[in-house]
Structures are given as structure tokens and as C-alpha cells.
């Protein structure tokens, strides 16, 4: 090998040293050499390849080079689904939905359809729309049916057709809490799914994803599943609430933990907006409240005076407790404010020190 | 007695389960002379969408039939049109067209053997099977 191009030599050496990639099993499969495909894929699956796990699922599902075994297929699809493989998630959902390879479990099917649908899998979006239209495995919810079918409609004609004839649900009178369906972290993304019956007109979901220290994401959506970036390690918590029109009230679902072992879930949320002069004090305050179990976000103050605010009437007591804890303030200083988009349960503390 | 029966069915179960792993073909029946998928048939198409896994390299065979009422040539065309309508319904649900075979068998190999001119719903059927 020439030493004029050391980068190329290195690349060749590295390529030669790598074990067979997922492509080897795929090539054997495409050539209908199912024995060889199984052998390659077993090695690749042991090394953690979700594609290989999915391939083994296919071989068992269809009885290619081996007897048909729906239960084994489901187990392999599940391994790949746990690693975030969208097609495997769809296949798991279909098998649970149809009771193939195991008992029929429509709620679990809905959870897996939701995760695949959030990743853009068209057939999962369509099937999830069907489940919401009929109320199978999830509460009947034509709003969610409409949204999921709507995502598939540009490419699936059947979704368009069904949308055209979809009935409307009457609006609910009461705000009901969302129910988590499932959540997982895969690498540096989180896949989260929940369900709910129809809400009052103008209500929306608010999704919180936090670490014990502070927020990762706050998202308002009408959908019932998302994929979003998340820290690759460390404890994570998520929760979905339903916010009434005009931020009049909210009802929160339960906190869910991701990652074992998990510390206790958050006891609240806090945001500290600080002027530069008050920054050291803000940092001390953040430490104290994190120790009390609240994820704390720190940002820059825009207001000219110190304040303790809550965006929802039902968080007044929490805000009063925070205000009475702060030097120079009392519980009476806590006030309600219009804070659209802020998470339910959050108290916002603005710190502007004298002369800053 | 109940325990005995439960124990018996458990020992028989594995064999049954293996046989039942082979899914029964789905079928959609049509009114006389019609080739459009009726409303009840749309439910069966959705059943297919909730049964067929992704990444499936197998071949799906959509076979249309007709009963013996009317002209055999017309019935052949009808059976082809029915099978095509069902195939279109599967494709509309995201099942890939490149795995489909569409076949009209006219009034041959009737599910229910009848003489000519007999209206029989079981013969006005499209079956979705696979291998």
C-alpha cells in the first residue's frame, strides 16, 4: 500500500477489521438464502442490531428457512421495537391487535401503533386512527382519529376517504387527565405516547420532559405521541396534562420515570428569571429548590421588579409557599399572571436586586 | 371436572396453536352484479390492514368470483373487476402493490357448487390469501 495516502490505508484497515454489518444478513435474505440470513442476523442481533432483530422476526413470522413461529416472531419484533425500530413497532402492534403469536391486547397495540405513528409510519398512523374512531384499546376520540388519519392522508387514500366520513364527537364538559401509554429513551431521543377521551373545546395537551435538575422540553400538542431529543443518560421524567382553553385550568396525568433506578418524581416546577446582579442568589435558590425535588430553569429577567407568579389559579398555594420562603417577600406577594405556554404547576420567580 | 377439562385443553393446545398460526383467508362478499366494495367490505379491508405485517415479502393473492347468474363471460369480467377493487382497497391502505396478485376465476371452482342461474352469496366473494 502506498504511503502517500495514509488516510486511505487507515480506512481500508478499519473496514477489514469490522465484523459483518447488517447488510450481510440482508443480502443473504434478498438472495433467498434464508439459512445464511438467519446465521448472519443472529450474530448481528447479538451485537445489538435492530435491523437484524427485525429480520429474524420476519424469518420466524413467515417460516422462511425454519418452521413458522408467530410467538418467536413477536419476541424478535419486540426486541427491535424496544430499540426504536419503527417497522418492528408497527409489526408488534399488528400482532397484538390481531392476537397473533399471543393473546389479543388492543391497549398495548395502541401504545406501539402510537410510537410507530410518531415516527411517521403511515400504516401505523392509519391503524391508530381506526382504533380512535372505534374506541378499541383507547377511548373513542374522533379528534385524535382525525389528527392521525390526517397525517397519513396525503399518502394513503383510504385515510383520506375515512376522514371525509368521520363523525364528530361532542365536546366534553369536563377536563379529563391524559393517561400514559408508554415511554422510552433510545439513545438520545425519547418516544412518548399517551391517550385520552375527547376534551372540552379549545383544550390542548401539554407535555413536560424534565430531569431532576431542570426542563428538557415543554411542548403543547393536539397529538397523542411524540418523538423528541433527550439527554442520553440520567434520570428522566415525563408527564402530560390537559390545559383548558385560555389557560383557565389544567388536569395533570401522573409523572412517569425513564431510566432505572429512578429518583422520586418532581414535586413541582420552577422558573427563576434573574437580573445579572441577582444571579448568585438565583443559583442558590435553584440549588435549594432542586434539593426539594423541583426541576428549576434559570433565565434572564425582563421585568423591572421582583415577583412570584403562577400561570394557573390552582397553583396559587404553591406560589404563596415559595413567596413566603423568599427574603423580603410574603405569601401575599404571590400573584396570578397570564403565562401562556408555561407548564402547569410551575411557579415563576423574578429576581431583580436593588440597584441592578 | 372443570380442572380435568382445563388440563386436557392445555395438553391439546400446543398442537392446535401451531395449526391456527396459519391465518384463515379473509373474504369480502358482493351484491349481485356489483364490483364496488360494499360498506361491510370496507371493514374487512381494515381488518387486513390490521393483520398484515410490514416488511412482508410474501405474495398476496386476491381472487375474485361470481355466482352462476348470467353470462359466463360477463361473470368472468365481474370477478376480475371485484378482485381489482379489493386490491385497490389494500393499496389504498398502504399494503404494497408489488406484493399483490389479482385473479378473476369467473364461475370456476365455486365455493358452493350450484347449477347455472343460481344466486349464491358465497360465490360472489373475493378472497385474500397469501403464501
XYZ file of C-alpha atoms in Angstrom:
487
model
C 0.000 0.000 0.000
C 1.251 3.435 -0.885
C 2.248 5.670 1.989
C 1.288 8.757 0.011
C -2.358 8.394 1.108
C -2.246 7.315 4.769
C -5.918 8.206 5.307
C -6.970 5.704 2.662
C -4.787 2.945 4.153
C -6.326 3.526 7.537
C -9.840 3.389 6.099
C -9.090 0.084 4.382
C -7.609 -1.397 7.560
C -10.620 -0.325 9.601
C -13.089 -1.709 7.058
C -11.309 -5.063 7.081
C -11.411 -5.262 10.867
C -15.170 -4.559 11.232
C -17.499 -7.525 11.786
C -20.117 -8.297 9.168
C -22.585 -5.391 9.012
C -26.363 -5.737 8.987
C -26.104 -5.766 5.191
C -24.710 -9.294 5.077
C -27.852 -10.812 6.537
C -29.949 -8.591 4.268
C -28.013 -9.657 1.173
C -28.498 -13.326 2.026
C -32.212 -12.671 2.622
C -32.617 -10.837 -0.686
C -30.984 -13.810 -2.400
C -33.444 -16.138 -0.603
C -30.589 -17.818 1.290
C -32.600 -17.916 4.497
C -30.249 -20.212 6.399
C -27.360 -17.849 5.847
C -29.567 -14.832 6.594
C -30.580 -16.373 9.928
C -26.967 -17.105 10.810
C -25.727 -13.587 9.967
C -28.670 -11.906 11.605
C -28.268 -13.896 14.840
C -24.702 -12.625 15.142
C -25.749 -9.068 14.279
C -28.704 -9.192 16.681
C -26.381 -10.327 19.469
C -24.271 -7.257 18.669
C -27.382 -5.086 19.096
C -28.622 -4.511 15.534
C -32.328 -3.682 15.491
C -32.492 -4.362 11.738
C -31.158 -7.867 12.335
C -33.699 -8.477 15.107
C -36.444 -7.328 12.748
C -35.115 -9.673 10.045
C -35.150 -12.630 12.436
C -38.727 -11.697 13.264
C -39.614 -11.878 9.567
C -37.989 -15.288 9.140
C -39.971 -16.724 12.054
C -43.161 -14.924 11.050
C -43.194 -16.306 7.531
C -41.488 -19.621 8.172
C -38.516 -18.870 5.910
C -35.811 -21.485 6.363
C -37.498 -22.553 9.597
C -40.977 -23.534 10.799
C -43.469 -20.678 11.227
C -43.433 -19.457 14.804
C -45.578 -16.418 15.470
C -44.672 -16.266 19.163
C -40.939 -16.214 18.370
C -41.556 -13.622 15.643
C -43.321 -11.391 18.153
C -40.403 -11.703 20.587
C -37.876 -10.695 17.918
C -40.051 -7.819 16.696
C -40.340 -6.665 20.323
C -36.561 -6.592 20.740
C -36.253 -4.398 17.668
C -39.263 -2.293 18.712
C -37.641 -1.604 22.087
C -34.693 -0.192 20.162
C -36.990 2.209 18.344
C -37.264 0.341 15.021
C -40.475 1.823 13.597
C -41.446 -1.064 11.312
C -40.885 -3.535 14.140
C -43.047 -1.359 16.395
C -45.765 -1.481 13.733
C -45.472 -5.270 13.434
C -45.664 -5.716 17.206
C -48.775 -3.543 17.208
C -50.392 -5.537 14.399
C -49.709 -8.838 16.138
C -51.100 -7.590 19.459
C -54.062 -6.036 17.627
C -54.901 -9.289 15.821
C -53.966 -11.680 18.628
C -51.288 -13.395 16.513
C -48.447 -15.071 18.401
C -50.132 -14.263 21.702
C -53.415 -13.058 23.207
C -55.189 -10.037 21.706
C -54.133 -6.876 23.580
C -55.560 -3.779 21.958
C -54.326 -1.290 24.569
C -50.741 -2.471 24.132
C -51.272 -2.459 20.361
C -52.376 1.175 20.572
C -49.212 2.043 22.501
C -46.973 0.510 19.843
C -49.008 1.966 16.955
C -48.606 5.366 18.667
C -44.834 5.091 18.865
C -44.526 3.996 15.240
C -47.009 6.690 14.178
C -44.968 9.372 15.966
C -42.017 8.247 13.848
C -44.060 8.816 10.693
C -45.046 5.232 9.888
C -48.068 5.693 7.595
C -49.806 2.393 8.235
C -49.414 2.895 11.981
C -50.985 6.341 11.660
C -53.916 4.855 9.734
C -54.464 1.945 12.117
C -54.204 4.235 15.136
C -56.814 6.484 13.530
C -59.064 3.421 13.194
C -58.589 2.497 16.842
C -59.508 6.019 17.954
C -62.528 6.080 15.631
C -63.872 2.843 17.091
C -62.628 3.241 20.668
C -60.662 -0.045 20.607
C -57.765 -0.215 23.057
C -58.114 3.533 23.621
C -61.071 5.766 24.488
C -63.125 6.713 21.418
C -61.764 10.077 20.346
C -62.654 11.440 16.900
C -60.360 14.452 17.376
C -57.354 12.168 17.685
C -58.683 9.911 14.913
C -58.902 12.953 12.662
C -55.353 14.076 13.503
C -53.704 10.705 12.964
C -55.653 9.944 9.784
C -54.797 13.441 8.623
C -51.081 12.709 8.879
C -51.467 9.593 6.726
C -53.977 11.117 4.288
C -51.549 12.734 1.820
C -50.157 9.284 1.037
C -52.881 6.805 1.983
C -56.080 7.200 0.005
C -58.026 5.127 2.499
C -57.120 7.677 5.203
C -58.473 10.493 3.020
C -61.695 8.557 2.383
C -62.243 7.807 6.033
C -61.586 11.420 7.046
C -64.343 12.509 4.713
C -66.939 10.438 6.578
C -65.600 10.710 10.118
C -68.259 11.699 12.643
C -67.605 14.396 15.232
C -67.608 13.740 18.941
C -69.458 16.234 21.091
C -67.094 18.318 23.213
C -66.584 17.012 26.744
C -67.772 19.142 29.627
C -65.008 18.164 31.999
C -61.249 18.184 31.663
C -60.046 14.578 31.976
C -56.400 13.684 32.639
C -54.323 12.103 29.887
C -53.218 8.509 30.543
C -49.647 7.453 29.663
C -49.449 4.578 27.179
C -45.706 4.136 27.145
C -42.429 5.974 27.012
C -38.830 5.039 26.409
C -35.466 6.599 25.753
C -33.482 5.219 22.831
C -30.060 6.759 22.548
C -30.628 10.495 22.596
C -34.324 10.531 21.803
C -37.464 9.879 23.818
C -40.564 8.199 22.356
C -43.638 9.101 24.390
C -47.270 8.071 23.906
C -50.464 8.770 25.835
C -54.209 8.634 25.370
C -57.312 10.497 26.484
C -61.039 10.777 25.751
C -62.129 13.920 23.874
C -61.558 17.134 25.799
C -63.529 20.392 26.068
C -63.377 22.696 23.041
C -60.108 24.600 22.868
C -58.233 22.295 25.250
C -54.757 21.050 24.416
C -52.146 18.639 25.767
C -49.049 19.946 27.496
C -46.131 17.523 27.577
C -43.302 18.030 30.079
C -39.971 16.220 29.800
C -37.598 17.027 32.659
C -34.539 15.855 34.519
C -34.472 16.316 38.313
C -32.364 19.444 37.686
C -34.373 21.213 35.030
C -36.542 21.063 31.912
C -35.661 19.201 28.720
C -38.778 20.120 26.742
C -42.207 21.659 27.187
C -44.468 21.030 24.263
C -48.129 21.776 23.557
C -49.743 19.457 21.056
C -53.096 18.084 19.999
C -51.499 14.748 19.016
C -51.064 11.824 21.398
C -47.485 10.716 20.727
C -44.171 12.413 20.018
C -40.502 11.719 19.488
C -38.133 14.338 20.854
C -34.465 14.805 21.693
C -33.479 13.872 25.231
C -30.253 13.557 27.204
C -28.751 10.145 26.547
C -28.205 9.364 30.225
C -29.508 10.147 33.642
C -32.997 10.039 35.121
C -35.815 11.494 33.030
C -39.426 12.187 33.910
C -42.374 12.988 31.676
C -45.942 13.985 32.237
C -48.886 15.006 30.061
C -51.541 17.437 31.260
C -54.660 18.766 29.657
C -54.893 22.574 29.580
C -58.316 24.201 29.279
C -58.986 26.955 26.778
C -57.481 30.261 27.855
C -55.293 28.581 30.486
C -58.273 28.586 32.833
C -57.309 25.289 34.478
C -55.364 22.091 33.949
C -55.514 18.472 34.983
C -52.263 16.532 35.068
C -51.582 12.888 34.344
C -49.086 11.013 36.504
C -45.322 11.556 36.286
C -43.600 8.676 34.500
C -39.944 7.778 35.081
C -37.499 6.714 32.383
C -34.262 5.045 33.375
C -33.584 2.840 36.343
C -33.157 3.334 39.188
C -35.334 6.421 39.228
C -35.355 9.034 41.982
C -38.783 10.160 43.232
C -40.736 12.193 40.652
C -40.797 16.016 40.685
C -42.801 17.772 43.376
C -43.367 20.815 41.159
C -41.656 23.022 38.600
C -39.882 26.355 38.954
C -38.546 29.021 36.663
C -36.233 31.719 38.012
C -35.798 34.860 35.913
C -32.892 36.858 37.224
C -31.262 40.199 36.584
C -27.450 39.953 36.351
C -26.943 41.415 39.834
C -29.117 38.751 41.440
C -27.563 35.804 39.612
C -25.609 34.382 42.572
C -28.722 34.415 44.702
C -30.701 32.833 41.875
C -28.179 29.990 41.742
C -28.506 29.394 45.496
C -32.269 29.410 45.232
C -32.152 26.918 42.358
C -29.994 24.558 44.421
C -32.401 24.753 47.343
C -35.484 24.063 45.249
C -33.842 21.243 43.306
C -32.998 19.651 46.656
C -36.709 19.896 47.431
C -37.495 17.920 44.260
C -38.299 20.677 41.773
C -36.616 20.878 38.361
C -35.546 24.522 38.029
C -34.973 26.538 34.860
C -32.938 29.753 35.070
C -33.376 32.573 32.570
C -32.981 36.331 32.182
C -35.425 38.723 33.836
C -37.325 41.138 31.603
C -39.421 42.751 34.321
C -38.072 45.593 36.473
C -39.363 44.339 39.824
C -39.153 41.098 41.747
C -42.236 38.904 41.609
C -43.623 35.448 42.281
C -46.196 34.375 39.699
C -48.333 31.363 38.852
C -49.985 30.818 35.475
C -52.897 28.728 36.786
C -55.253 29.596 39.635
C -54.922 26.127 41.104
C -51.163 26.676 41.702
C -51.759 29.626 43.998
C -50.855 27.783 47.214
C -47.552 26.605 45.786
C -46.737 30.170 44.699
C -47.668 31.523 48.151
C -45.369 28.961 49.794
C -42.485 29.984 47.508
C -43.110 33.683 48.113
C -43.166 33.304 51.884
C -39.855 31.411 51.660
C -38.107 34.273 49.845
C -36.433 37.024 51.892
C -38.237 40.343 51.683
C -41.454 38.782 50.367
C -44.550 37.293 51.930
C -47.233 34.925 50.724
C -49.422 37.880 49.705
C -46.833 38.792 47.077
C -47.723 35.732 45.014
C -49.955 36.640 42.096
C -51.628 35.045 39.133
C -50.343 36.088 35.711
C -51.068 35.237 32.101
C -48.204 32.895 31.198
C -49.342 31.097 28.051
C -47.338 28.009 27.133
C -45.746 27.668 30.548
C -46.153 24.242 32.135
C -48.912 23.508 34.615
C -47.736 23.570 38.223
C -44.827 25.939 37.501
C -44.072 28.943 39.691
C -42.079 31.778 38.115
C -39.803 33.800 40.387
C -38.400 37.053 39.033
C -35.368 38.394 40.946
C -34.311 41.978 40.469
C -31.929 43.081 43.207
C -31.644 46.679 44.366
C -29.530 48.783 42.045
C -29.063 46.120 39.366
C -64.459 -31.809 36.408
C -63.571 -28.269 35.333
C -59.924 -28.873 36.285
C -59.805 -32.035 34.182
C -61.189 -30.241 31.169
C -58.771 -27.346 31.623
C -55.828 -29.768 31.908
C -56.976 -31.630 28.811
C -57.286 -28.484 26.714
C -53.806 -27.396 27.851
C -52.251 -30.589 26.545
C -54.147 -30.325 23.264
C -53.467 -26.581 22.914
C -49.899 -26.607 21.561
C -50.884 -28.660 18.525
C -53.961 -26.512 17.898
C -51.983 -23.301 18.331
C -49.500 -24.376 15.685
C -52.264 -25.109 13.186
C -54.008 -21.844 13.993
C -50.808 -19.926 13.334
C -51.910 -20.278 9.691
C -54.422 -17.458 9.351
C -57.732 -18.117 7.573
C -58.070 -16.158 4.313
C -60.190 -13.019 4.519
C -63.177 -12.698 2.237
C -65.432 -9.908 1.050
C -68.822 -10.619 -0.483
C -70.515 -8.561 -3.161
C -74.118 -7.902 -4.153
C -75.330 -9.411 -7.436
C -73.744 -7.724 -10.447
C -71.707 -5.267 -8.382
C -67.948 -4.797 -8.493
C -67.584 -1.977 -5.970
C -66.564 -2.978 -2.463
C -69.683 -2.644 -0.265
C -69.615 -0.857 3.114
C -69.265 -4.084 5.132
C -66.360 -4.986 2.855
C -64.504 -1.834 3.900
C -64.402 -3.262 7.426
C -62.761 -6.412 6.082
C -60.201 -4.284 4.239
C -59.435 -2.529 7.528
C -59.125 -5.955 9.142
C -56.473 -6.762 6.543
C -54.669 -3.503 7.366
C -54.668 -4.643 10.998
C -53.423 -8.132 10.168
C -50.712 -7.803 7.538
C -47.299 -7.044 8.960
C -44.779 -4.692 7.336
C -41.647 -5.918 5.585
C -43.602 -8.900 4.388
C -42.019 -10.344 1.290
C -44.748 -12.883 0.724
C -47.144 -12.799 -2.177
C -50.777 -11.828 -1.521
C -53.342 -13.324 -3.831
C -56.636 -11.555 -4.365
C -59.086 -13.895 -6.087
C -62.495 -12.773 -7.293
C -65.520 -14.937 -8.056
C -69.108 -14.685 -9.257
C -72.215 -16.818 -8.909
C -73.774 -18.622 -11.855
C -76.470 -15.996 -12.544
C -75.922 -14.531 -16.009
C -73.494 -14.971 -18.817
C -70.181 -16.734 -18.073
C -68.120 -14.185 -19.990
C -69.724 -11.311 -18.102
C -69.181 -13.174 -14.830
C -65.517 -13.591 -15.629
C -65.163 -9.846 -16.169
C -67.116 -9.194 -12.978
C -64.866 -11.463 -10.930
C -61.769 -9.682 -12.265
C -63.276 -6.256 -11.510
C -64.151 -7.356 -7.970
C -60.643 -8.644 -7.299
C -59.167 -5.419 -8.671
C -61.448 -3.330 -6.438
C -60.266 -5.238 -3.378
C -56.632 -4.969 -4.464
C -57.104 -1.200 -4.879
C -58.539 -1.091 -1.355
C -55.483 -2.852 0.041
C -53.116 -0.493 -1.781
C -55.142 2.485 -0.503
C -54.356 1.207 2.997
C -50.609 1.111 2.355
C -50.227 -2.574 1.587
C -47.582 -2.571 -1.137
C -48.808 -3.175 -4.672
C -45.649 -5.057 -5.564
C -46.731 -7.986 -3.377
C -50.168 -8.433 -4.921
C -51.515 -10.897 -7.440
C -55.007 -10.243 -8.805
C -57.032 -13.095 -10.232
C -60.584 -13.484 -11.517
C -61.719 -17.100 -11.612
C -65.162 -16.380 -13.052
C -67.565 -19.202 -12.188
C -64.858 -21.872 -11.970
C -64.065 -23.628 -8.674
C -67.184 -22.291 -6.943
C -67.076 -22.306 -3.128
C -70.656 -23.596 -3.203
C -71.348 -25.846 -6.155
C -74.557 -24.767 -7.914
C -76.130 -25.308 -11.287
C -76.442 -22.445 -13.761
C -78.540 -19.411 -12.845
C -78.386 -19.859 -9.057
C -77.819 -16.737 -6.962
C -75.455 -17.728 -4.139
C -73.793 -15.119 -1.956
C -70.962 -17.461 -1.004
C -69.916 -17.494 -4.650
C -69.926 -13.706 -5.070
C -66.817 -13.380 -2.986
C -63.269 -12.054 -3.201
C -60.740 -13.951 -1.094
C -57.471 -12.518 0.150
C -54.929 -15.249 0.789
C -51.147 -15.361 0.927
C -48.115 -17.597 0.739
